[in-house]
Amino acid sequence: MASALLTQHALATNPSFQARVRMAFSHVAKEICAEDPTTPGHDLRYALARIALNPSDLTASGYAPVIATDTEVAAAAQSVPEGGASDAAQEAVGDELILAAVRKVWNSACGWVPGSNGQAEGP
């Protein structure tokens, strides 16, 4: 079995996986834009959504490294005999798994901590 860290790295640098993560961020960003503005953390969540919907470079790895380190995503990639170094590994990670990972990381990616006032912290 391949090293977990090498599997995650290979997954994060796989162009197909990167594209799927970018699209998952776009889908979740649309969900965030439609949420109730009184949702805790909405200001920061919405700010990240706007960035995700207006990427400056569709070829950059973006958040693929973060999503590749998600426990369930990494486990799915490592479940194939070749480990994360193959297209089969990124294909083993279903779209719903990527979307779930994006939803799980959204708050930390935007800088909101549950229980805070939803505003950005100082410098």
Coordinates of C-alpha atoms in Angstrom, one line a residue:
M1 CA 0.0 0.0 0.0
A2 CA 1.2 3.5 -0.9
S3 CA 2.1 6.0 1.8
A4 CA -1.0 8.0 2.8
L5 CA 0.8 11.3 2.4
L6 CA 2.1 10.3 -1.1
T7 CA -1.4 9.3 -2.0
Q8 CA -2.8 12.6 -0.9
H9 CA -0.1 14.5 -2.8
A10 CA -0.7 12.5 -6.0
L11 CA -4.5 13.1 -5.6
A12 CA -4.0 16.9 -5.0
T13 CA -1.8 17.2 -8.1
N14 CA -4.1 15.2 -10.3
P15 CA -5.6 17.6 -12.9
S16 CA -8.9 15.8 -13.0
F17 CA -9.3 15.8 -9.2
Q18 CA -8.3 19.5 -9.2
A19 CA -11.0 20.3 -11.7
R20 CA -13.6 18.3 -9.8
V21 CA -12.7 20.2 -6.6
R22 CA -13.0 23.5 -8.3
M23 CA -16.5 22.6 -9.5
A24 CA -17.5 21.3 -6.1
F25 CA -16.5 24.7 -4.6
S26 CA -18.6 26.4 -7.2
H27 CA -21.6 24.2 -6.4
V28 CA -21.2 24.8 -2.6
A29 CA -20.6 28.5 -3.2
K30 CA -24.0 28.7 -4.9
E31 CA -25.6 27.0 -1.8
I32 CA -23.9 29.5 0.5
C33 CA -25.1 32.5 -1.6
A34 CA -28.7 31.2 -1.3
E35 CA -28.5 30.6 2.5
D36 CA -30.3 32.9 5.0
P37 CA -28.2 36.0 5.6
T38 CA -28.8 35.5 9.4
T39 CA -26.9 32.1 9.2
P40 CA -24.1 32.3 11.7
G41 CA -20.8 33.2 10.0
H42 CA -22.7 34.2 6.8
D43 CA -20.5 37.3 6.1
L44 CA -17.3 35.2 5.9
R45 CA -19.0 32.2 4.3
Y46 CA -20.5 34.5 1.6
A47 CA -17.1 36.3 1.0
L48 CA -15.5 32.9 0.3
A49 CA -18.4 32.0 -2.0
R50 CA -17.9 35.1 -4.1
I51 CA -14.2 34.3 -4.5
A52 CA -15.1 30.7 -5.4
L53 CA -17.5 31.9 -8.0
N54 CA -15.0 34.3 -9.6
P55 CA -11.8 32.3 -9.8
S56 CA -8.8 34.1 -11.2
D57 CA -7.2 30.9 -12.6
L58 CA -9.2 27.8 -13.4
T59 CA -6.0 25.9 -13.9
A60 CA -4.6 26.4 -10.4
S61 CA -4.8 23.6 -7.8
G62 CA -6.9 25.8 -5.6
Y63 CA -8.3 23.9 -2.6
A64 CA -7.5 20.4 -4.0
P65 CA -4.7 19.8 -1.4
V66 CA -7.1 20.6 1.4
I67 CA -9.8 18.3 0.0
A68 CA -7.2 15.5 -0.7
T69 CA -6.4 15.4 3.0
D70 CA -10.0 14.8 4.0
T71 CA -10.1 11.5 5.8
E72 CA -12.8 10.0 3.7
V73 CA -11.5 11.3 0.4
A74 CA -8.0 10.0 1.1
A75 CA -9.3 6.6 2.2
A76 CA -11.3 6.3 -1.1
A77 CA -8.2 7.2 -3.1
Q78 CA -6.1 4.8 -1.3
S79 CA -8.6 2.0 -1.7
V80 CA -7.5 1.3 -5.3
P81 CA -4.5 -1.0 -5.8
E82 CA -2.4 1.7 -7.4
G83 CA -3.0 4.2 -4.6
G84 CA -3.4 7.9 -5.3
A85 CA -0.9 8.0 -8.2
S86 CA -3.4 6.9 -10.7
D87 CA -6.5 8.2 -12.4
A88 CA -8.3 5.2 -10.9
A89 CA -7.7 6.7 -7.5
Q90 CA -9.3 10.1 -8.2
E91 CA -12.2 8.2 -9.9
A92 CA -12.6 6.2 -6.7
V93 CA -13.5 9.5 -5.0
G94 CA -17.2 10.1 -5.8
D95 CA -18.5 13.5 -6.5
E96 CA -20.7 13.4 -3.4
L97 CA -17.7 12.7 -1.3
I98 CA -15.9 15.7 -2.7
L99 CA -19.0 17.9 -2.2
A100 CA -19.2 16.6 1.4
A101 CA -15.5 17.4 2.0
V102 CA -16.0 20.9 0.6
R103 CA -19.0 21.5 2.9
K104 CA -17.0 20.2 5.9
V105 CA -14.0 22.6 5.2
W106 CA -16.0 25.7 4.2
N107 CA -16.1 27.4 7.6
S108 CA -12.4 26.9 8.3
A109 CA -11.5 27.9 4.8
C110 CA -13.4 31.2 5.1
G111 CA -12.0 31.9 8.6
W112 CA -15.2 31.5 10.6
V113 CA -15.1 29.6 13.9
P114 CA -18.5 28.4 15.2
G115 CA -19.4 30.4 18.2
S116 CA -17.7 33.6 17.0
N117 CA -19.6 36.6 15.8
G118 CA -19.2 35.7 12.1
Q119 CA -16.9 38.7 11.4
A120 CA -13.3 38.5 10.3
E121 CA -10.7 38.6 13.2
G122 CA -8.2 41.4 13.4
P123 CA -4.8 41.4 11.7

